[in-house]
CSV table of C-alpha atoms and ligand atoms in Angstrom, one decimal:
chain,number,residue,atom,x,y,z
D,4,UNK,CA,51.7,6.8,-73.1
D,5,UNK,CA,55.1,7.5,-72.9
D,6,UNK,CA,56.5,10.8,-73.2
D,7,UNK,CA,59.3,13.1,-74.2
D,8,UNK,CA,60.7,15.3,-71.8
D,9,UNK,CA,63.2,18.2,-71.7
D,10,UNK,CA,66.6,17.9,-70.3
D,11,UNK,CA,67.0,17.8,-66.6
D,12,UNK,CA,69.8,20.0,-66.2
D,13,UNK,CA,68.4,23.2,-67.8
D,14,UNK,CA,65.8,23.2,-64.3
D,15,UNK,CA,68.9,25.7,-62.8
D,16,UNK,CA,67.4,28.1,-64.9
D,17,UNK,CA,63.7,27.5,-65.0
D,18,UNK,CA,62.9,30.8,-63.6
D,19,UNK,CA,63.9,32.2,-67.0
D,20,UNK,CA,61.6,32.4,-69.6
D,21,UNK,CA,61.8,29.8,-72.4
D,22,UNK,CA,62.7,32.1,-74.9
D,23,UNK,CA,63.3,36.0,-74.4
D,24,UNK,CA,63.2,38.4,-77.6
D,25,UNK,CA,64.5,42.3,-76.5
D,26,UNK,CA,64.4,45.1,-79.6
D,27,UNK,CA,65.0,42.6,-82.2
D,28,UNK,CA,65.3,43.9,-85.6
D,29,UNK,CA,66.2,42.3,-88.9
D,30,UNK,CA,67.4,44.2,-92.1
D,31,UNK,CA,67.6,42.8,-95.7
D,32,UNK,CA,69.1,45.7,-97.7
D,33,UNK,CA,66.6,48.4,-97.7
D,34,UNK,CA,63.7,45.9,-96.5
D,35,UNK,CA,63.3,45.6,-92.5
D,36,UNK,CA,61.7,42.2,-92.2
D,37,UNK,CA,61.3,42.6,-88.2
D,38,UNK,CA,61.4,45.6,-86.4
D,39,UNK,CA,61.6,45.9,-82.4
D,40,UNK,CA,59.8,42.9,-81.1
D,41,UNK,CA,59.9,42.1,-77.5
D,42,UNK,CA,58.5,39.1,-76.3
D,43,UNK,CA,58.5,36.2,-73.3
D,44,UNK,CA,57.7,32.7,-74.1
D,45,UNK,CA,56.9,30.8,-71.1
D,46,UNK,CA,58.2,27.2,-70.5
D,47,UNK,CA,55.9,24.9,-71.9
D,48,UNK,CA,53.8,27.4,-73.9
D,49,UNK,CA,52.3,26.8,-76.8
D,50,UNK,CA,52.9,30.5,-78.7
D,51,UNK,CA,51.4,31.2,-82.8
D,52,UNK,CA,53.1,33.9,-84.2
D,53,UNK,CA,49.9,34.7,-86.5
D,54,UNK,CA,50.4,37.4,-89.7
D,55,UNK,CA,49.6,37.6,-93.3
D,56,UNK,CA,52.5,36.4,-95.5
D,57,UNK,CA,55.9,39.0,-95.5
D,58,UNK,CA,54.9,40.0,-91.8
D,59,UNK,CA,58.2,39.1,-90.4
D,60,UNK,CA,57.0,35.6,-88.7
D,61,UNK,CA,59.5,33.1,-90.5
D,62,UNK,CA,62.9,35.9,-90.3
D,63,UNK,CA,61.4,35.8,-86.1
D,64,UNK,CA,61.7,31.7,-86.4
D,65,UNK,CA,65.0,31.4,-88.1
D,66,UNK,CA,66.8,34.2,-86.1
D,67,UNK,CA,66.1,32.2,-82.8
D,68,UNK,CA,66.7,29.1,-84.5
D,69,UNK,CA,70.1,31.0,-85.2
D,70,UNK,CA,69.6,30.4,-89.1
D,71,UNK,CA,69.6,34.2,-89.6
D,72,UNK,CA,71.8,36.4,-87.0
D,73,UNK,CA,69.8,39.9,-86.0
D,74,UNK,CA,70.6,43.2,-87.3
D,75,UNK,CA,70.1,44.5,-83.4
D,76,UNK,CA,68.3,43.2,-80.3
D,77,UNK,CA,68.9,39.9,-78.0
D,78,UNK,CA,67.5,36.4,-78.0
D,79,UNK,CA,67.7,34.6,-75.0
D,80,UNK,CA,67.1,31.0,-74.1
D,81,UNK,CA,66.1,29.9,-71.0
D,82,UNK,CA,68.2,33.4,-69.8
D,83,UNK,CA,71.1,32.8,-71.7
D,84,UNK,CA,72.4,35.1,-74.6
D,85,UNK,CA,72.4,33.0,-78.0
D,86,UNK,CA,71.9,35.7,-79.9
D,87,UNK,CA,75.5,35.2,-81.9
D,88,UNK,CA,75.4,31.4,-81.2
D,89,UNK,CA,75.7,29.0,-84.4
D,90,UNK,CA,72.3,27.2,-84.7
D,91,UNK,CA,73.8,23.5,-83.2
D,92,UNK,CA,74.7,25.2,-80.0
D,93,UNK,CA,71.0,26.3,-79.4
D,94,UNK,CA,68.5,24.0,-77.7
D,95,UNK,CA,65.7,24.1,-80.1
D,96,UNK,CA,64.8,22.2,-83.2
D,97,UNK,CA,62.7,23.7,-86.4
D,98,UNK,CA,59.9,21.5,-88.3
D,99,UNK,CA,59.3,22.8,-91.7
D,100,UNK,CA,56.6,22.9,-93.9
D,101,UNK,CA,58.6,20.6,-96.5
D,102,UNK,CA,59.3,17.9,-93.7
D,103,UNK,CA,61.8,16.6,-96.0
D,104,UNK,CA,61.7,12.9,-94.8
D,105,UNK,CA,64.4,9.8,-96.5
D,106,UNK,CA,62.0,8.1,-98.9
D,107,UNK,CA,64.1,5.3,-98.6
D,108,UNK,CA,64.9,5.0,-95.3
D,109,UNK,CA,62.1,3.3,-92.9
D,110,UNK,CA,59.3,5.5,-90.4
D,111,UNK,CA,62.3,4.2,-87.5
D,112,UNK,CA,65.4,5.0,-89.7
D,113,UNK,CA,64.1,8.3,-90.5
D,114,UNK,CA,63.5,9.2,-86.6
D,115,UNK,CA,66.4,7.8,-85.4
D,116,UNK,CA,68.8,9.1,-88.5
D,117,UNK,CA,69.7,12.6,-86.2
D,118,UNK,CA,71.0,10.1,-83.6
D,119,UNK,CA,72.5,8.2,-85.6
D,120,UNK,CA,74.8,11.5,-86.8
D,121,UNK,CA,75.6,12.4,-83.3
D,122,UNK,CA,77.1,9.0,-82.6
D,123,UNK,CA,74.8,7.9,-80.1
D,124,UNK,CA,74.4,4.2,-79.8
D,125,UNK,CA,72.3,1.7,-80.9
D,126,UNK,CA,70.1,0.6,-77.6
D,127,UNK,CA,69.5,4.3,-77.1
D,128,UNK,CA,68.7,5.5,-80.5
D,129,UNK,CA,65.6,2.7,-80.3
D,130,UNK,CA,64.6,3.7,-77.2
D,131,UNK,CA,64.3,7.8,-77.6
D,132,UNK,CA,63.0,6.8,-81.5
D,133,UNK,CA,60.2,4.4,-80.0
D,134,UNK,CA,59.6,7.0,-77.6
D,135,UNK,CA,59.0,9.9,-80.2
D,136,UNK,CA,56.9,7.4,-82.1
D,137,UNK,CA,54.6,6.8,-79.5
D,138,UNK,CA,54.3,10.6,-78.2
D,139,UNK,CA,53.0,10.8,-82.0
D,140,UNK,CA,50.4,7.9,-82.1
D,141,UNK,CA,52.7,6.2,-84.7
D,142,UNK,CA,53.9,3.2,-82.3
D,143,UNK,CA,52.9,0.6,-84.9
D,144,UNK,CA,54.5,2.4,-88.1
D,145,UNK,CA,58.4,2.3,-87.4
D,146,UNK,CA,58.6,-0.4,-90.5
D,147,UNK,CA,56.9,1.4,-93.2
D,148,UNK,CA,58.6,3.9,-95.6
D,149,UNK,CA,57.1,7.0,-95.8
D,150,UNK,CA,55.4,6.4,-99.0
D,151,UNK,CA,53.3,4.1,-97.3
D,152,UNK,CA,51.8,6.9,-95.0
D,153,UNK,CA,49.3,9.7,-95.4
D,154,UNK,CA,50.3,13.6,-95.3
D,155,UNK,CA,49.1,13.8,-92.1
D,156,UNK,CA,51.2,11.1,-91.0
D,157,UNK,CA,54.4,11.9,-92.2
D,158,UNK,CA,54.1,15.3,-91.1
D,159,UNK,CA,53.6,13.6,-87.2
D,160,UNK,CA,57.1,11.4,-88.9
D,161,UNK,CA,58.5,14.6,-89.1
D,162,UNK,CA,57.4,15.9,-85.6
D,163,UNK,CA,58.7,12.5,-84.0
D,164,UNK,CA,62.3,13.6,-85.5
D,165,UNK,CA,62.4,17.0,-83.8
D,166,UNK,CA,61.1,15.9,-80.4
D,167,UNK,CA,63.8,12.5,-80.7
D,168,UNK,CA,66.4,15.3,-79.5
D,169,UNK,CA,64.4,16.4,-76.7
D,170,UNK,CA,64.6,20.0,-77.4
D,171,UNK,CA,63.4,22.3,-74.6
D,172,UNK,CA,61.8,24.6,-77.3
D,173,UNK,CA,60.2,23.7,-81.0
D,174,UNK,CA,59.8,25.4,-83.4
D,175,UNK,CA,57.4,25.1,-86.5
D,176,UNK,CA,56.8,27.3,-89.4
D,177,UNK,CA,53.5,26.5,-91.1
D,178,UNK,CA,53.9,23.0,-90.5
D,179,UNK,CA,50.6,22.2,-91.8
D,180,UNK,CA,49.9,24.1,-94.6
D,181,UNK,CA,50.7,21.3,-97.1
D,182,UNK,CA,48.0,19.4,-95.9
D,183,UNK,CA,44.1,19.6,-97.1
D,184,UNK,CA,41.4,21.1,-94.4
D,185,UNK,CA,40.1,18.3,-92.9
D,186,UNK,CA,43.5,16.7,-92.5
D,187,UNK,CA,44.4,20.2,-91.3
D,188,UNK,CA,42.0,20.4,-88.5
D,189,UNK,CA,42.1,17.0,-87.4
D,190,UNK,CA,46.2,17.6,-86.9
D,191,UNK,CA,45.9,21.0,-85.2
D,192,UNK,CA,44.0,18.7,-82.5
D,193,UNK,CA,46.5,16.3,-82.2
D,194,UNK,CA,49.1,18.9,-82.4
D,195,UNK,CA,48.2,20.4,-79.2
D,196,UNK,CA,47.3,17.1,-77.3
D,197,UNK,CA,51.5,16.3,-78.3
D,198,UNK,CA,52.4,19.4,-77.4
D,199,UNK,CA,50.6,19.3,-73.9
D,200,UNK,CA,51.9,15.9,-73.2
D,201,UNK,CA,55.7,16.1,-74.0
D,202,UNK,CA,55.4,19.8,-72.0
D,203,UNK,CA,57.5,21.5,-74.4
D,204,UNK,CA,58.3,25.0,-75.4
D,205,UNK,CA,56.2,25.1,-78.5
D,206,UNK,CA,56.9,28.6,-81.0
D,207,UNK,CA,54.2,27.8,-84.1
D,208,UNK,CA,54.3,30.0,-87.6
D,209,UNK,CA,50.6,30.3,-89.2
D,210,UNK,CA,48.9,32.9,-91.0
D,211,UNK,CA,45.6,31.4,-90.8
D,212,UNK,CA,43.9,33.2,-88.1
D,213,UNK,CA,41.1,29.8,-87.2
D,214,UNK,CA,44.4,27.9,-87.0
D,215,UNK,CA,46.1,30.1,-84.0
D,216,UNK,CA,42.8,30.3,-82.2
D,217,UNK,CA,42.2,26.5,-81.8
D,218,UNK,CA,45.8,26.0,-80.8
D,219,UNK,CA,48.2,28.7,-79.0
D,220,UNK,CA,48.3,29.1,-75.3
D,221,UNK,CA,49.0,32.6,-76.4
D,222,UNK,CA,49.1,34.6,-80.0
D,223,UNK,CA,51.7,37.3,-81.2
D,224,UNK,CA,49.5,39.0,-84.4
D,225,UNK,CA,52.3,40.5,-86.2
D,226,UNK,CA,51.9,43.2,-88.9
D,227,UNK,CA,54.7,44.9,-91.0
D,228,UNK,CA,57.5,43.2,-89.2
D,229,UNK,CA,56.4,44.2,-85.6
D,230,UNK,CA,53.7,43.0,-83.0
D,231,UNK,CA,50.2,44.2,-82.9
D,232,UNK,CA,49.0,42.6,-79.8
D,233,UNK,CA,49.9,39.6,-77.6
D,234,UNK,CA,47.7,37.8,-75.5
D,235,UNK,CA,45.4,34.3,-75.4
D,236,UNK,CA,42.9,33.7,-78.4
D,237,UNK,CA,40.1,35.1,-76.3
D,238,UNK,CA,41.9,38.6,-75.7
D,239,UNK,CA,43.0,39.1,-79.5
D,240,UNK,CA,39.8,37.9,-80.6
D,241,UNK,CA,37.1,39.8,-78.5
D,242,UNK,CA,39.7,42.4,-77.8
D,243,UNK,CA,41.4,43.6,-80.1
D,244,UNK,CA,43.8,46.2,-79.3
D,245,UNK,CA,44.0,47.9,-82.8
D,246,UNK,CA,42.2,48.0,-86.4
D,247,UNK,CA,44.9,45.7,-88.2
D,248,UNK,CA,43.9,42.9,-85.5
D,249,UNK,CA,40.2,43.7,-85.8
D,250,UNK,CA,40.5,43.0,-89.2
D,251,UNK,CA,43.2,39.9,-89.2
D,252,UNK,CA,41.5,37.7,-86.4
D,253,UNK,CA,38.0,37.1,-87.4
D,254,UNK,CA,35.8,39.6,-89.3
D,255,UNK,CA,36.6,43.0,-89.3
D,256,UNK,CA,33.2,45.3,-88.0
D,257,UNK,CA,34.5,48.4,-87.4
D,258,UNK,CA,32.1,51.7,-86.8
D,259,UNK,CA,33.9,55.0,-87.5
D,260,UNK,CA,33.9,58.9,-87.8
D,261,UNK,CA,30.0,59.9,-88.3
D,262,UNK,CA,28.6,56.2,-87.8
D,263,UNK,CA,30.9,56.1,-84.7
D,264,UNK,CA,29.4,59.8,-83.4
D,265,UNK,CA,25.6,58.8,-84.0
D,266,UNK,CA,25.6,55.4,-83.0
D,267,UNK,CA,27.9,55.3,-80.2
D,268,UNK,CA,27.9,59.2,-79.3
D,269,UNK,CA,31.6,58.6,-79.4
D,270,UNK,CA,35.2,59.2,-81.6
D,271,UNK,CA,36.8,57.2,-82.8
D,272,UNK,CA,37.4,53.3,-84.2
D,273,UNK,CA,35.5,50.4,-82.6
D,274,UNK,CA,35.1,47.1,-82.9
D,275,UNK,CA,32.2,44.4,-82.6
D,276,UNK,CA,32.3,41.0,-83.0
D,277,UNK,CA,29.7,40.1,-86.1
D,278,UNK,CA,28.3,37.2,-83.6
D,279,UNK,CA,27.3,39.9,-80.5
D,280,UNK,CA,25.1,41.4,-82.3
D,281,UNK,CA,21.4,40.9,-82.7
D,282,UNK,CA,18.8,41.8,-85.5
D,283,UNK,CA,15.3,42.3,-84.6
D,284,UNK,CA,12.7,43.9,-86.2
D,285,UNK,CA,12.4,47.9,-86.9
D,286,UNK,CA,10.1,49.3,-84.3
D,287,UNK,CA,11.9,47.6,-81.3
D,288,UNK,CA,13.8,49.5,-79.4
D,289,UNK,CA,17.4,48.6,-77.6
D,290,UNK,CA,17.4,47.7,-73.6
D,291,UNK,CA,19.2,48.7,-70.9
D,292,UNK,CA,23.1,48.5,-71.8
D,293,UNK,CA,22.7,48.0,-75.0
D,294,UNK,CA,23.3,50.3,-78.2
D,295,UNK,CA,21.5,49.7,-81.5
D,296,UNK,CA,21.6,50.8,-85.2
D,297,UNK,CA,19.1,50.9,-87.8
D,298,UNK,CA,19.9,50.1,-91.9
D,299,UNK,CA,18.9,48.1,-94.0
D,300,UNK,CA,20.4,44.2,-95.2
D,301,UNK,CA,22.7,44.6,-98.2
D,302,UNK,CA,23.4,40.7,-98.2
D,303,UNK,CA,22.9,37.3,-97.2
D,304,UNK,CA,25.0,34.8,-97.4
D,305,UNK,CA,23.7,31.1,-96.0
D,306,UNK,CA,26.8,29.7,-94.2
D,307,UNK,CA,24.7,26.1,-93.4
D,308,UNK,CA,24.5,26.4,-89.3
D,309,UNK,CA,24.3,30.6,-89.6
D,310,UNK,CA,24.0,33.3,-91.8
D,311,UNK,CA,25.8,36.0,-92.1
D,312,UNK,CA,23.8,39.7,-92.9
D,313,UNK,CA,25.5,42.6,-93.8
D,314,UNK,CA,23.9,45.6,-92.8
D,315,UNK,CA,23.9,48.8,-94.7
D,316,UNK,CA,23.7,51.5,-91.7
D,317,UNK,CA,21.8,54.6,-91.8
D,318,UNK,CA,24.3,56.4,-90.5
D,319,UNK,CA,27.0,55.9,-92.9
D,320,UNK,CA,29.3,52.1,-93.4
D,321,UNK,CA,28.1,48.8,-92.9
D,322,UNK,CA,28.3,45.7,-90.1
D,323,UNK,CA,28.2,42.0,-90.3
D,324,UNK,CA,26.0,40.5,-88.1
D,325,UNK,CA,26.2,36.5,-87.9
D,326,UNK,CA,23.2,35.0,-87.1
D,327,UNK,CA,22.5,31.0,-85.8
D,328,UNK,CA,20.0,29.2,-88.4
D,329,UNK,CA,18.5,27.4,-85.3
D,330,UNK,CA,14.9,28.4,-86.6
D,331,UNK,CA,15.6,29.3,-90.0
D,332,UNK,CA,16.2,27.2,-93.6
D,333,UNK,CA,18.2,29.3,-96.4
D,334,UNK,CA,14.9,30.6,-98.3
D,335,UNK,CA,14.0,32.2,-94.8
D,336,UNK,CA,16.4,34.0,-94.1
D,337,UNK,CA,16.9,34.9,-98.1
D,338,UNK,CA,13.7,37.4,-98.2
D,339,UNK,CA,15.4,39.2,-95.8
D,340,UNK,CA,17.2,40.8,-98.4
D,341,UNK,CA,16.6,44.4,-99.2
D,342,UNK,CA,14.6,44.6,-95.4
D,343,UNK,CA,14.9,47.6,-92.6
D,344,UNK,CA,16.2,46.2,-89.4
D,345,UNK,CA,17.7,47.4,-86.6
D,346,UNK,CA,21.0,46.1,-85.2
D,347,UNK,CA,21.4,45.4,-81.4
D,348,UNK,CA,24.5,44.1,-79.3
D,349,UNK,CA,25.3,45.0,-75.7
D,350,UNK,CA,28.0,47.9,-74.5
D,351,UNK,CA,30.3,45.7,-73.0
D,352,UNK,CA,30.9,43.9,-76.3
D,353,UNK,CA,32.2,47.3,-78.4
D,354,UNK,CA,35.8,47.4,-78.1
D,355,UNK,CA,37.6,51.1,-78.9
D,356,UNK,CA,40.4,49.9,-81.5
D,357,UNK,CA,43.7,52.2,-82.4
D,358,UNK,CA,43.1,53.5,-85.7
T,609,ADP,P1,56.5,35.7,-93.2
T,609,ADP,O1,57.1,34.5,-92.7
T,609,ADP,O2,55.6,36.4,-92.2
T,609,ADP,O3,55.7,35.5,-94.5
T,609,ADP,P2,59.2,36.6,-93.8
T,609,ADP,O4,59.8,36.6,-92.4
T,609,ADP,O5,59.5,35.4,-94.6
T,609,ADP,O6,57.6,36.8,-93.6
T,609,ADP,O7,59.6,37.9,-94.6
T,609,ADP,C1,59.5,39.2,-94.0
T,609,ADP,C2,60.0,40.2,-95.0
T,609,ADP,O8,61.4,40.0,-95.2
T,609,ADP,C3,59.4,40.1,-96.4
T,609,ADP,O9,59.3,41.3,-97.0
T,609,ADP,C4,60.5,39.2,-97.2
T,609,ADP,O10,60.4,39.5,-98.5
T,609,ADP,C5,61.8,39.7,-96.5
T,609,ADP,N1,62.8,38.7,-96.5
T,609,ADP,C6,62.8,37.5,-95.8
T,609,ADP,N2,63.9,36.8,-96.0
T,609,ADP,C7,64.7,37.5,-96.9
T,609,ADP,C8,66.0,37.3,-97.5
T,609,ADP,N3,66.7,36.3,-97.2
T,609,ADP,N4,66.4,38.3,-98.3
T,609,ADP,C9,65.7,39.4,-98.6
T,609,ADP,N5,64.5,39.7,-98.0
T,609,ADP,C10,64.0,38.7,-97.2
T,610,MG,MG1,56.9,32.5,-93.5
């Protein structure tokens, strides 16, 4: 497969990183949209900005794109300042959700049509266009109009029109949010396995927390216009550095105050994962290294391959413990409704959040 690759002549500053964010802060009137955010994107990386809707993600996105100039702070790109650069004299190209395509222009036409605008020629503009197609898997499709093609496809139309400039870095703000679940999944896949093969910068806007785990090299969860925590999916997910990313990345099981002192023997907020912790039968007592808690199930909710219980704790709140229905049908695990159980999960798997 061939593939698209960055521009040679930006290797002079490789030892840069991709993209480099210092105190930036964005003001609309009274509302501040993004507050101090610092961040390094590595070459190549595939970074989510993950956060619930208003969290600052897209203002982030259009402010290196150079769509919106910041209130304060600097954006570098591969260690230069753009921060007051027009958006045509930045190296990086946005994909929208809306990938506005020319209905009447063909699959080719539509890739090529940047090109076309910047005067390069004919030979060329088929060449670098065939080549996007195929980094898409849409070799075979340059005739057809985009009417002719699914939502998934035009959206990897769209894509094929970015990466036909060769940026060095991409950008794409909930790109696949128009499209229904299955489509969804099946393009967050391929989305990755393009990104890892044309090897470029990749900065991806979702607030769907499932979304930024399957994909991202890395995740920044944002929150109120600033960052939370940045690290890979497995840090932010089975370590989460405070109770807003606890709650935002998977399911929030937090034991606090009283239930934090009797349980624990500790103050404060912690976390464990719904999935790390056991239920076994009241009587049984917790092992070596492990911590337990007794209550009794408040619900049961049959998710097909597991079932989730939440657990009403004797010593004040509630956990979610997510069981695998490996053994179990639905009516099974159904009578356990109403039951006394104790609640086991090992040490290493509470995490002390920031309250
Ligand atoms: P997200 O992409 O995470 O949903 P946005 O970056 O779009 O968040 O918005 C962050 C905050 O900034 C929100 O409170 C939003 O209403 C506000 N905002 C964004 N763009 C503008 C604008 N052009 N004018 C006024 N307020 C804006
Ligand atoms: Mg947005």
């Amino acid at each position: 497969m061939s593939s698209v690759t960055p521009d040679p002549g930006a290797l002079a500053t490789a030892t840069a990183p991709a993209i480099r964010l210092r105190g930036l802060r964005k003001t609309f009137g009274d509302v501040v949209a993004v507050d101090s955010v610092d961040l390094d994107i590595a070459d190549g990386e595939f970074l989510t900005l993950l956060g619930p809707s208003g969290s600052g993600k897209t203002t982030v996105l259009r402010m290196i794109a150079g769509f919106e100039l910041p209130t304060a702070g600097v954006i570098e790109l591969a260690g230069t300042d753009v921060s007051q650069l027009p958006p045509f004299q930045r190296d990086v190209n946005t994909v929208f959700q809306d990938y506005a395509l020319f209905p009447h222009l063909s699959v080719q036409d539509n890739v090529e049509y940047g090109l076309k605008v910047k005067k390069v020629g004919k030979e060329e503009r088929r060449r670098r266009a065939d080549e996007a197609l195929a980094a898409v898997r849409l070799d075979t499709y340059g005739n057809r109009k985009p009417s002719e093609m699914s939502g998934g496809q035009r959206q990897r139309v769209a894509l094929a029109r970015a990466l036909v400039n060769r940026p060095k870095v991409l950008l794409l703000d909930e790109p696949l949010g128009a499209l229904d679940l299955k489509l969804r999944e099946q393009m967050q896949v391929e989305l990755k396995a393009i990104q890892r093969d044309v090897g470029i910068t990749f900065v991806f806007v979702t607030h769907d927390q499932e979304e930024a785990l399957t994909m991202s090299d890395r995740i920044a969860v944002f929150n109120a216009g600033s960052i939370e925590q940045v690290g890979t999916a497995a840090d932010v997910y089975e370590h989460p550095a405070t109770e807003f990313v606890a709650g935002f990345v998977g399911t929030s099981n937090l034991l606090r105050g009283d239930a934090a002192l009797t349980v624990l023997g500790l103050q404060g907020v912690f976390s464990v994962r719904p999935e790390k912790i056991r239920i076994v039968p009241v009587g049984e007592t917790a092992g070596e290294g492990e911590h337990s808690a007794s209550g009794t199930v408040a619900e049961v909710v049959y998710v097909g391959d597991a079932t989730r219980f939440v657990v009403d704790l004797d010593a004040g709140g509630s956990l979610v413990a997510l069981q695998q229905n490996t053994h179990s049908t639905s009516s099974d695990v159904a009578k356990l409704r109403g039951s006394r159980v104790l609640l086991v999960w090992r040490r290493e798997h509470e995490y002390r959040v920031e309250g």
